[in-house]
PDB file of C-alpha atoms in Angstrom:
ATOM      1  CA  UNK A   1      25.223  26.801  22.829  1.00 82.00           C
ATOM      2  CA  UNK A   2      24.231  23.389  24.545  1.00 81.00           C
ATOM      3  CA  UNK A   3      24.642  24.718  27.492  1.00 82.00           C
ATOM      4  CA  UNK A   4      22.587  27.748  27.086  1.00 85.00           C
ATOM      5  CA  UNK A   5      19.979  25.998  25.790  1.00 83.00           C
ATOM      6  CA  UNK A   6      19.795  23.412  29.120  1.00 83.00           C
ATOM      7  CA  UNK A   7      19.758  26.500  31.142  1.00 85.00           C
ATOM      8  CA  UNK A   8      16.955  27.557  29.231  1.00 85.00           C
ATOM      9  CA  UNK A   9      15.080  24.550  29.829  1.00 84.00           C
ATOM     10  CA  UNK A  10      15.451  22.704  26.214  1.00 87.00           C
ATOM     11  CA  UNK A  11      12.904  20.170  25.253  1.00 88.00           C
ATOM     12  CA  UNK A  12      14.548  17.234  23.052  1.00 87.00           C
ATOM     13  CA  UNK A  13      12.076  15.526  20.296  1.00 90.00           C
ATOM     14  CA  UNK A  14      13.447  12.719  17.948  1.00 88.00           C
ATOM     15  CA  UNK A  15      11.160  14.067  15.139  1.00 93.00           C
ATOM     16  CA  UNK A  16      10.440  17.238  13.163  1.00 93.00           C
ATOM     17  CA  UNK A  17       6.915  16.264  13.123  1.00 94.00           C
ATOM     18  CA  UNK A  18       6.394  16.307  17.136  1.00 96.00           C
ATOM     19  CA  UNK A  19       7.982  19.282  17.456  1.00 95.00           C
ATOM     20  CA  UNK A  20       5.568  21.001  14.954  1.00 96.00           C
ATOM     21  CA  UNK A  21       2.956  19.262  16.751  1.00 96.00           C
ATOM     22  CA  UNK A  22       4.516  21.406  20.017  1.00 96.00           C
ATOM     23  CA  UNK A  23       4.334  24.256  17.943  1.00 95.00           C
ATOM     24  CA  UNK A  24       0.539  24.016  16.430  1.00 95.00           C
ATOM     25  CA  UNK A  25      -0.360  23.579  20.293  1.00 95.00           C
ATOM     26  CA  UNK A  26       1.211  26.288  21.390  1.00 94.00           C
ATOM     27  CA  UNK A  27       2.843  24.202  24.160  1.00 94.00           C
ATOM     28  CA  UNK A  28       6.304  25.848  22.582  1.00 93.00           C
ATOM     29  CA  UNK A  29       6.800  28.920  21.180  1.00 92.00           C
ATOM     30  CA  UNK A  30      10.095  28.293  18.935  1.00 91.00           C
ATOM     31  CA  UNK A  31      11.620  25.089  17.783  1.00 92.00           C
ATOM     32  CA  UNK A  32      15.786  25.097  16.049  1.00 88.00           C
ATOM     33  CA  UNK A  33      17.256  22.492  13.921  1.00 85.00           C
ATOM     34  CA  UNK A  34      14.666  21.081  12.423  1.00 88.00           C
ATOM     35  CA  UNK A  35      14.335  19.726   9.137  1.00 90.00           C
ATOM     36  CA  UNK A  36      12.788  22.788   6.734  1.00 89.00           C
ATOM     37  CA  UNK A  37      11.195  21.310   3.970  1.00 90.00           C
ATOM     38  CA  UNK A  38       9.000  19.575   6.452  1.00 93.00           C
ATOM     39  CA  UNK A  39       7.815  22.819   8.761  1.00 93.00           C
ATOM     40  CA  UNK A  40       8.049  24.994   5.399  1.00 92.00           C
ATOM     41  CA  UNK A  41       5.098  22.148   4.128  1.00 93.00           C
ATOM     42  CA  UNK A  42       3.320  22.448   7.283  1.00 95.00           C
ATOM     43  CA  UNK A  43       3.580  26.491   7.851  1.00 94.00           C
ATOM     44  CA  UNK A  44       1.257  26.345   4.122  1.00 93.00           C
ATOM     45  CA  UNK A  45      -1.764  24.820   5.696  1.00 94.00           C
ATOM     46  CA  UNK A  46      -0.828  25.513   9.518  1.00 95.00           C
ATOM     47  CA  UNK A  47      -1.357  29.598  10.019  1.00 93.00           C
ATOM     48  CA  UNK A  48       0.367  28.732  13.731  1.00 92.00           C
ATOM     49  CA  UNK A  49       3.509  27.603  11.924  1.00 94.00           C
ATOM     50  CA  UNK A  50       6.177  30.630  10.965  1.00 93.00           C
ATOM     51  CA  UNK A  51       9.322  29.377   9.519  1.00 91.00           C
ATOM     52  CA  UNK A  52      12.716  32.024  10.074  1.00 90.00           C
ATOM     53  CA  UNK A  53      16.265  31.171   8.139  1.00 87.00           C
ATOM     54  CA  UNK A  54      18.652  32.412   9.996  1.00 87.00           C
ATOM     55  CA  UNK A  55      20.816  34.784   8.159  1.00 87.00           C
ATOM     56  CA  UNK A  56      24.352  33.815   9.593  1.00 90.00           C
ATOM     57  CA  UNK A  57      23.953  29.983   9.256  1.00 87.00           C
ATOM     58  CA  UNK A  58      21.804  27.200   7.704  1.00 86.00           C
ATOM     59  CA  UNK A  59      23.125  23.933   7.727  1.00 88.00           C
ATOM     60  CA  UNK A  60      21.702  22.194   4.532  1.00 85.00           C
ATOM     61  CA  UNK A  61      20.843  17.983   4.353  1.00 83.00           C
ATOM     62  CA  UNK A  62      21.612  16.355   1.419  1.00 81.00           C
ATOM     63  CA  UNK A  63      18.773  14.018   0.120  1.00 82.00           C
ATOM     64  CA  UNK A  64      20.864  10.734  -0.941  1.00 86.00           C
ATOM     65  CA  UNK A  65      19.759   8.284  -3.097  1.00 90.00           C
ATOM     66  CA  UNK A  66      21.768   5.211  -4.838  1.00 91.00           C
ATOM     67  CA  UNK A  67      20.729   1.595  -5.894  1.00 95.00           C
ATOM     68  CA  UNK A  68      22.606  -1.164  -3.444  1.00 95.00           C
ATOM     69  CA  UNK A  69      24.551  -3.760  -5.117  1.00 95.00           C
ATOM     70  CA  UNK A  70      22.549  -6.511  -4.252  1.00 97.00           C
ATOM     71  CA  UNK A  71      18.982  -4.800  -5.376  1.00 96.00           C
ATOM     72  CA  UNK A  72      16.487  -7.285  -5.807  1.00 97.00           C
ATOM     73  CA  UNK A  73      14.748  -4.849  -8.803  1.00 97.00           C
ATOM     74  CA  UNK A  74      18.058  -2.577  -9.924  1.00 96.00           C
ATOM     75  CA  UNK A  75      15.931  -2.137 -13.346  1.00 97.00           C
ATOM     76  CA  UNK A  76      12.713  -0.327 -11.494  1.00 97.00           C
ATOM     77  CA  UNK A  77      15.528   0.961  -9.351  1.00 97.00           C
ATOM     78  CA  UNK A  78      17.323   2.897 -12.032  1.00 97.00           C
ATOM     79  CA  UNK A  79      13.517   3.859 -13.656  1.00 97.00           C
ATOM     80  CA  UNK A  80      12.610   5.623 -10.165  1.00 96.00           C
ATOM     81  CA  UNK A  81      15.933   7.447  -9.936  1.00 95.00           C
ATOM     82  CA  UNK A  82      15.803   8.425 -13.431  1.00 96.00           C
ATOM     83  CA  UNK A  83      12.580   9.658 -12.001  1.00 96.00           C
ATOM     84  CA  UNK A  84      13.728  11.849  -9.380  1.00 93.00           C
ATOM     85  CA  UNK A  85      16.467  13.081 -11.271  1.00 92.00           C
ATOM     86  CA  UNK A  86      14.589  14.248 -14.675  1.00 93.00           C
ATOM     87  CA  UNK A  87      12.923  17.836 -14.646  1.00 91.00           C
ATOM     88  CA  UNK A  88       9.646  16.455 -13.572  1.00 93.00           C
ATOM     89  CA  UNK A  89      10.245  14.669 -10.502  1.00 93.00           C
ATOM     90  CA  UNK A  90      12.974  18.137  -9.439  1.00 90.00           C
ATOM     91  CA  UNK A  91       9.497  19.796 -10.282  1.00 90.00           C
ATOM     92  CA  UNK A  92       7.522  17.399  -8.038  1.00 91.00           C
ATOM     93  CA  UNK A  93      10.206  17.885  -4.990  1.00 90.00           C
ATOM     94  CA  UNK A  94      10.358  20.968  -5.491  1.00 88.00           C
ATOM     95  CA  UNK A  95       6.325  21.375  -4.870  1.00 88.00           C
ATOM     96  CA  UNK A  96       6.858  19.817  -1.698  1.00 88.00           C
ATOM     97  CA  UNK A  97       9.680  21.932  -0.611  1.00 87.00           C
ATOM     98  CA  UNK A  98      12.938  19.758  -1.186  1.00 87.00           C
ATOM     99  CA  UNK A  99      15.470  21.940  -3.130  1.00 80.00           C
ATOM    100  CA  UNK A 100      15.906  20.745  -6.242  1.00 78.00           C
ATOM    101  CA  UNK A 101      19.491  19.509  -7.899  1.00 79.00           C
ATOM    102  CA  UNK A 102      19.042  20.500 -11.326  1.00 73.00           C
ATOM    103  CA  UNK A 103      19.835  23.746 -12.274  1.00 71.00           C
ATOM    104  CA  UNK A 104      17.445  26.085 -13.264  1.00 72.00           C
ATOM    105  CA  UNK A 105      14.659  25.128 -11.946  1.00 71.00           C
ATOM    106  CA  UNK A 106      15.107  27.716  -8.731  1.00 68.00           C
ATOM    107  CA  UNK A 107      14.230  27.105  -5.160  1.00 64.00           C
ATOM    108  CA  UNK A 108      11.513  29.841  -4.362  1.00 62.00           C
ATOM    109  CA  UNK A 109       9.922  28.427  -1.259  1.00 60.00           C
ATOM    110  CA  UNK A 110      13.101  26.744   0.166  1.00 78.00           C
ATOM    111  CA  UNK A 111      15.389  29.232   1.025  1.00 79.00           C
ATOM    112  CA  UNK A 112      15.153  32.476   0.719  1.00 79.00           C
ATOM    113  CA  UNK A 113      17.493  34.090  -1.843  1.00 78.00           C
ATOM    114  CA  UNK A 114      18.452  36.857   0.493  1.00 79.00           C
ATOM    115  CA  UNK A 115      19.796  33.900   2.598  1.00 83.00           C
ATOM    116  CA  UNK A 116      21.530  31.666  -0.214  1.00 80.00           C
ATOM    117  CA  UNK A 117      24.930  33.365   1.127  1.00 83.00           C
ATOM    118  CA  UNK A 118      24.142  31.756   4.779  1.00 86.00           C
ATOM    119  CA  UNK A 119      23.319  28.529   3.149  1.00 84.00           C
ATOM    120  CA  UNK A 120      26.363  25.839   4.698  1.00 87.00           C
ATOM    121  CA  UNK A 121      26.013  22.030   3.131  1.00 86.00           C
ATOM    122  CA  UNK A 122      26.547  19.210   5.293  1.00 87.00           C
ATOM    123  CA  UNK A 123      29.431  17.439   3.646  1.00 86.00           C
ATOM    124  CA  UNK A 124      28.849  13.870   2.512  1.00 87.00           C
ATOM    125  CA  UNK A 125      31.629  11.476   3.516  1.00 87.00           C
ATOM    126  CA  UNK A 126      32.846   8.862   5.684  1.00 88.00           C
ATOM    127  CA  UNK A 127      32.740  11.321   9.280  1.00 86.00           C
ATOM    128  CA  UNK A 128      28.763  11.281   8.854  1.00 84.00           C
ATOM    129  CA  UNK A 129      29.549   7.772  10.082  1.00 85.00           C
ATOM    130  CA  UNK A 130      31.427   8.885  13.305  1.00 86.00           C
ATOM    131  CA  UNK A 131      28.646   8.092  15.821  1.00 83.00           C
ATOM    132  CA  UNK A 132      27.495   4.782  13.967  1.00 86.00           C
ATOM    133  CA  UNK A 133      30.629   3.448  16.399  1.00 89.00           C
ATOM    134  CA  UNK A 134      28.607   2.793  19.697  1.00 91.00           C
ATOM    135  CA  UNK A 135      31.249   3.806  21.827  1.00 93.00           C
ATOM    136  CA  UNK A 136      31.635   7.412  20.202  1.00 90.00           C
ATOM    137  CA  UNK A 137      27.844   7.838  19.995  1.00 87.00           C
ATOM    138  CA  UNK A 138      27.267   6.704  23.687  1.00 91.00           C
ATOM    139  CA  UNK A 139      30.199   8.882  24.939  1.00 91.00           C
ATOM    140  CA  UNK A 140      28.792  12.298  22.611  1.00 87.00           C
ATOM    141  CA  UNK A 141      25.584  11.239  24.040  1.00 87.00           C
ATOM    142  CA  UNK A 142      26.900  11.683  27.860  1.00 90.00           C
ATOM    143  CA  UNK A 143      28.622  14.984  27.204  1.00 88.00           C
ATOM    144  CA  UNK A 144      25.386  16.426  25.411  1.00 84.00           C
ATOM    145  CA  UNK A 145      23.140  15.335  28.860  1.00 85.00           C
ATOM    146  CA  UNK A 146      25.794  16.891  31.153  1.00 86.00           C
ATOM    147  CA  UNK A 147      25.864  20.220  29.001  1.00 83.00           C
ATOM    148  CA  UNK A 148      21.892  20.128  29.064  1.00 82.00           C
ATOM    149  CA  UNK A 149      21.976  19.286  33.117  1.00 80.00           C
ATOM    150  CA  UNK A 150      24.935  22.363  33.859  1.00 63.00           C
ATOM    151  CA  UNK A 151      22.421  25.172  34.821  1.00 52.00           C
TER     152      UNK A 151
END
């Protein structure tokens, strides 16, 4: 797939935001992997924007959140995740496009139902850490430009 996409000419952008941006312009056309709740906001108030799920993939993020050891406020820490946790802040994220993690609350907006089946969760666990190691990172790095560069 890396490949085909250097022949096509791929554009790289660090953020989800720029490549909207792209988008908007009509510089580009189509934009993959980005992050959905963020072009699902911007398609509402941006007629230029479409958003497509794919029906044979989507790779779902996780949203992580945990208080550190050494918090300097683990009190107003707790409150806030208590927040985001209770029915009214899932409500709030929800709004804004972020699939909620209570149940019952639904996810109209986020994903499509007739594409739940598609839906494939990132798993959290220590191999999300693989290219922290800057040897692995810069050597996945040189492999991605060479695929991108075989035309």
């Amino acid at each position: 797939m890396v490949r085909a996409f250097g022949a096509a000419g791929i554009k790289l952008y660090s953020t989800t935001g720029t490549i909207l941006d792209r988008i908007a312009s009509g510089e580009h056309l189509i934009a993959y992997n980005m992050i959905g709740s963020y072009a699902i906001e911007r398609a509402k108030e941006d007629a230029s924007i479409g958003v497509v799920f794919p029906a044979d993939y989507i790779t779902l993020m996780s949203r992580i959140a945990f208080i550190p050891v050494a918090a300097r406020h683990p009190e107003s820490a707790k409150l806030f995740l208590d927040y985001l946790l209770s029915e009214r802040g899932q409500k709030f994220l929800l709004a804004r496009s972020v699939g909620p993690v209570r149940v019952g609350l639904g996810a109209d907006g986020v994903i499509p139902s007739d594409r739940s089946a598609a839906v494939k969760p990132i798993h959290i666990g220590p191999e999300l850490l693989t290219y922290l190691d800057q040897s692995k990172r810069a050597s996945f790095l040189k492999e991605w430009r060479r695929a991108l560069q075989d035309r």
